[in-house]
Amino acid sequence: MSSLQRRLQRTNKDQYTLTIPKQLVQLLGWSTKQKILFGFDRAKVTLSPLDTATSTSPGLVRILQRTPKDQFLLTIPKALVQLLGWKDKQEILFGFDKGKISLEATTPKQRSTNDEQPITGGEAHE
């Protein structure tokens, strides 16, 4: 699994969580307890910080959490997981564009391709 790919995890409370790569959180300047807005762009799920000053109808928002192991965790709305057809332990690929994180489920072909190719282009590694 590449450093910009994580597994969706189902908790014992029937919630879904995703560990957000620390380098993306740092690159975007996000912080613990920041409100994150879920959106859609070109058939991908996007994550962006909620601008509380301009937002009147936030839609799907969750709070970015930091674990005792210094990882960043985001609860993914169950309805969104079901709508997208994602499953427990589904591998999720992270992208980055215009200050937003994009998420998409990987296919078996993508997984093997991503595992074989190193990440390049100046992206930070944990």
PDB file of C-alpha atoms in Angstrom:
ATOM      1  CA  MET A   1       0.000   0.000   0.000  1.00  0.00           C
ATOM      2  CA  SER A   2       1.455   3.413  -0.926  1.00  0.00           C
ATOM      3  CA  SER A   3       1.855   6.225   1.600  1.00  0.00           C
ATOM      4  CA  LEU A   4      -1.112   8.057   0.034  1.00  0.00           C
ATOM      5  CA  GLN A   5      -3.471   5.134   0.340  1.00  0.00           C
ATOM      6  CA  ARG A   6      -5.299   4.025   3.491  1.00  0.00           C
ATOM      7  CA  ARG A   7      -7.879   1.397   4.454  1.00  0.00           C
ATOM      8  CA  LEU A   8     -11.377   2.381   5.438  1.00  0.00           C
ATOM      9  CA  GLN A   9     -12.075   0.934   8.878  1.00  0.00           C
ATOM     10  CA  ARG A  10     -15.379   0.066  10.485  1.00  0.00           C
ATOM     11  CA  THR A  11     -15.524   0.645  14.236  1.00  0.00           C
ATOM     12  CA  ASN A  12     -17.415  -1.380  16.814  1.00  0.00           C
ATOM     13  CA  LYS A  13     -19.923   1.522  16.912  1.00  0.00           C
ATOM     14  CA  ASP A  14     -20.797   0.856  13.243  1.00  0.00           C
ATOM     15  CA  GLN A  15     -18.981   3.994  12.087  1.00  0.00           C
ATOM     16  CA  TYR A  16     -16.373   4.287   9.349  1.00  0.00           C
ATOM     17  CA  THR A  17     -13.047   6.017   9.911  1.00  0.00           C
ATOM     18  CA  LEU A  18     -10.139   6.878   7.664  1.00  0.00           C
ATOM     19  CA  THR A  19      -6.624   7.813   8.718  1.00  0.00           C
ATOM     20  CA  ILE A  20      -5.591  10.927   6.804  1.00  0.00           C
ATOM     21  CA  PRO A  21      -1.902  10.956   5.773  1.00  0.00           C
ATOM     22  CA  LYS A  22      -0.037  13.242   8.146  1.00  0.00           C
ATOM     23  CA  GLN A  23       1.905  14.859   5.298  1.00  0.00           C
ATOM     24  CA  LEU A  24      -1.353  16.007   3.650  1.00  0.00           C
ATOM     25  CA  VAL A  25      -2.674  17.466   6.904  1.00  0.00           C
ATOM     26  CA  GLN A  26       0.600  19.341   7.415  1.00  0.00           C
ATOM     27  CA  LEU A  27       0.808  20.478   3.788  1.00  0.00           C
ATOM     28  CA  LEU A  28      -2.708  21.934   3.955  1.00  0.00           C
ATOM     29  CA  GLY A  29      -2.157  23.512   7.359  1.00  0.00           C
ATOM     30  CA  TRP A  30      -5.127  21.686   8.863  1.00  0.00           C
ATOM     31  CA  SER A  31      -5.324  21.259  12.621  1.00  0.00           C
ATOM     32  CA  THR A  32      -6.886  18.965  15.188  1.00  0.00           C
ATOM     33  CA  LYS A  33     -10.612  19.581  15.733  1.00  0.00           C
ATOM     34  CA  GLN A  34     -10.884  21.478  12.451  1.00  0.00           C
ATOM     35  CA  LYS A  35     -14.235  21.053  10.721  1.00  0.00           C
ATOM     36  CA  ILE A  36     -13.866  19.239   7.397  1.00  0.00           C
ATOM     37  CA  LEU A  37     -16.481  19.545   4.653  1.00  0.00           C
ATOM     38  CA  PHE A  38     -17.260  16.621   2.352  1.00  0.00           C
ATOM     39  CA  GLY A  39     -18.058  17.434  -1.270  1.00  0.00           C
ATOM     40  CA  PHE A  40     -17.973  15.977  -4.769  1.00  0.00           C
ATOM     41  CA  ASP A  41     -15.811  17.017  -7.699  1.00  0.00           C
ATOM     42  CA  ARG A  42     -15.602  15.046 -10.952  1.00  0.00           C
ATOM     43  CA  ALA A  43     -17.086  11.893  -9.385  1.00  0.00           C
ATOM     44  CA  LYS A  44     -14.623  11.929  -6.477  1.00  0.00           C
ATOM     45  CA  VAL A  45     -15.247  12.710  -2.836  1.00  0.00           C
ATOM     46  CA  THR A  46     -13.409  15.850  -1.731  1.00  0.00           C
ATOM     47  CA  LEU A  47     -12.365  17.036   1.705  1.00  0.00           C
ATOM     48  CA  SER A  48     -11.795  20.707   2.451  1.00  0.00           C
ATOM     49  CA  PRO A  49     -11.778  22.850   5.574  1.00  0.00           C
ATOM     50  CA  LEU A  50     -15.122  24.426   6.411  1.00  0.00           C
ATOM     51  CA  ASP A  51     -15.050  28.206   6.183  1.00  0.00           C
ATOM     52  CA  THR A  52     -17.442  29.042   9.014  1.00  0.00           C
ATOM     53  CA  ALA A  53     -17.421  32.729   8.079  1.00  0.00           C
ATOM     54  CA  THR A  54     -18.972  32.159   4.639  1.00  0.00           C
ATOM     55  CA  SER A  55     -20.797  28.843   4.983  1.00  0.00           C
ATOM     56  CA  THR A  56     -24.537  28.977   5.684  1.00  0.00           C
ATOM     57  CA  SER A  57     -25.407  25.367   4.855  1.00  0.00           C
ATOM     58  CA  PRO A  58     -22.418  23.194   5.696  1.00  0.00           C
ATOM     59  CA  GLY A  59     -23.750  19.865   4.419  1.00  0.00           C
ATOM     60  CA  LEU A  60     -21.667  16.872   5.482  1.00  0.00           C
ATOM     61  CA  VAL A  61     -19.124  18.039   8.050  1.00  0.00           C
ATOM     62  CA  ARG A  62     -16.911  16.052  10.403  1.00  0.00           C
ATOM     63  CA  ILE A  63     -14.219  17.082  12.883  1.00  0.00           C
ATOM     64  CA  LEU A  64     -10.603  16.087  12.243  1.00  0.00           C
ATOM     65  CA  GLN A  65      -9.321  14.108  15.227  1.00  0.00           C
ATOM     66  CA  ARG A  66      -5.799  13.351  16.390  1.00  0.00           C
ATOM     67  CA  THR A  67      -5.098  10.007  18.036  1.00  0.00           C
ATOM     68  CA  PRO A  68      -2.687   9.382  20.929  1.00  0.00           C
ATOM     69  CA  LYS A  69      -0.365   7.837  18.291  1.00  0.00           C
ATOM     70  CA  ASP A  70      -0.206  11.253  16.540  1.00  0.00           C
ATOM     71  CA  GLN A  71      -2.328  10.143  13.579  1.00  0.00           C
ATOM     72  CA  PHE A  72      -5.148  12.149  12.008  1.00  0.00           C
ATOM     73  CA  LEU A  73      -8.509  10.423  11.855  1.00  0.00           C
ATOM     74  CA  LEU A  74     -11.739  11.402  10.125  1.00  0.00           C
ATOM     75  CA  THR A  75     -15.109   9.738  10.595  1.00  0.00           C
ATOM     76  CA  ILE A  76     -16.692   9.133   7.198  1.00  0.00           C
ATOM     77  CA  PRO A  77     -20.498   9.479   7.142  1.00  0.00           C
ATOM     78  CA  LYS A  78     -22.048   6.010   6.952  1.00  0.00           C
ATOM     79  CA  ALA A  79     -24.591   7.202   4.375  1.00  0.00           C
ATOM     80  CA  LEU A  80     -21.726   8.360   2.136  1.00  0.00           C
ATOM     81  CA  VAL A  81     -19.921   5.017   2.490  1.00  0.00           C
ATOM     82  CA  GLN A  82     -23.116   3.185   1.528  1.00  0.00           C
ATOM     83  CA  LEU A  83     -23.870   5.564  -1.364  1.00  0.00           C
ATOM     84  CA  LEU A  84     -20.395   5.033  -2.823  1.00  0.00           C
ATOM     85  CA  GLY A  85     -20.521   1.267  -2.311  1.00  0.00           C
ATOM     86  CA  TRP A  86     -17.353   1.289  -0.212  1.00  0.00           C
ATOM     87  CA  LYS A  87     -16.733  -1.656   2.121  1.00  0.00           C
ATOM     88  CA  ASP A  88     -14.915  -2.192   5.404  1.00  0.00           C
ATOM     89  CA  LYS A  89     -11.151  -2.390   4.752  1.00  0.00           C
ATOM     90  CA  GLN A  90     -11.618  -0.865   1.263  1.00  0.00           C
ATOM     91  CA  GLU A  91      -8.386   0.763   0.131  1.00  0.00           C
ATOM     92  CA  ILE A  92      -8.872   4.485  -0.445  1.00  0.00           C
ATOM     93  CA  LEU A  93      -6.508   6.478  -2.654  1.00  0.00           C
ATOM     94  CA  PHE A  94      -5.788  10.096  -1.702  1.00  0.00           C
ATOM     95  CA  GLY A  95      -5.314  12.817  -4.289  1.00  0.00           C
ATOM     96  CA  PHE A  96      -4.601  16.516  -3.919  1.00  0.00           C
ATOM     97  CA  ASP A  97      -5.887  19.341  -6.104  1.00  0.00           C
ATOM     98  CA  LYS A  98      -6.606  23.038  -5.534  1.00  0.00           C
ATOM     99  CA  GLY A  99      -6.260  22.866  -1.761  1.00  0.00           C
ATOM    100  CA  LYS A 100      -8.586  19.893  -1.432  1.00  0.00           C
ATOM    101  CA  ILE A 101      -8.007  16.235  -0.722  1.00  0.00           C
ATOM    102  CA  SER A 102      -9.831  13.861  -3.054  1.00  0.00           C
ATOM    103  CA  LEU A 103     -10.747  10.294  -2.154  1.00  0.00           C
ATOM    104  CA  GLU A 104     -11.514   7.353  -4.383  1.00  0.00           C
ATOM    105  CA  ALA A 105     -11.734   3.629  -3.811  1.00  0.00           C
ATOM    106  CA  THR A 106      -9.027   1.640  -5.534  1.00  0.00           C
ATOM    107  CA  THR A 107      -9.666  -1.279  -7.828  1.00  0.00           C
ATOM    108  CA  PRO A 108      -7.507  -4.436  -7.821  1.00  0.00           C
ATOM    109  CA  LYS A 109      -5.648  -3.121 -10.910  1.00  0.00           C
ATOM    110  CA  GLN A 110      -4.961   0.249  -9.235  1.00  0.00           C
ATOM    111  CA  ARG A 111      -3.716  -1.480  -6.081  1.00  0.00           C
ATOM    112  CA  SER A 112      -1.120  -3.532  -7.937  1.00  0.00           C
ATOM    113  CA  THR A 113      -0.045  -0.535 -10.034  1.00  0.00           C
ATOM    114  CA  ASN A 114       0.211   1.765  -7.010  1.00  0.00           C
ATOM    115  CA  ASP A 115       2.171  -0.783  -4.999  1.00  0.00           C
ATOM    116  CA  GLU A 116       4.775  -1.153  -7.740  1.00  0.00           C
ATOM    117  CA  GLN A 117       5.343   2.525  -8.524  1.00  0.00           C
ATOM    118  CA  PRO A 118       7.066   4.854  -6.056  1.00  0.00           C
ATOM    119  CA  ILE A 119       5.523   8.216  -5.298  1.00  0.00           C
ATOM    120  CA  THR A 120       7.421  10.969  -7.066  1.00  0.00           C
ATOM    121  CA  GLY A 121       7.042  14.634  -7.839  1.00  0.00           C
ATOM    122  CA  GLY A 122       8.159  16.201  -4.576  1.00  0.00           C
ATOM    123  CA  GLU A 123       5.470  14.649  -2.403  1.00  0.00           C
ATOM    124  CA  ALA A 124       6.446  14.243   1.231  1.00  0.00           C
ATOM    125  CA  HIS A 125       6.658  10.852   2.908  1.00  0.00           C
ATOM    126  CA  GLU A 126       5.909  10.024   6.539  1.00  0.00           C
TER     127      GLU A 126
END
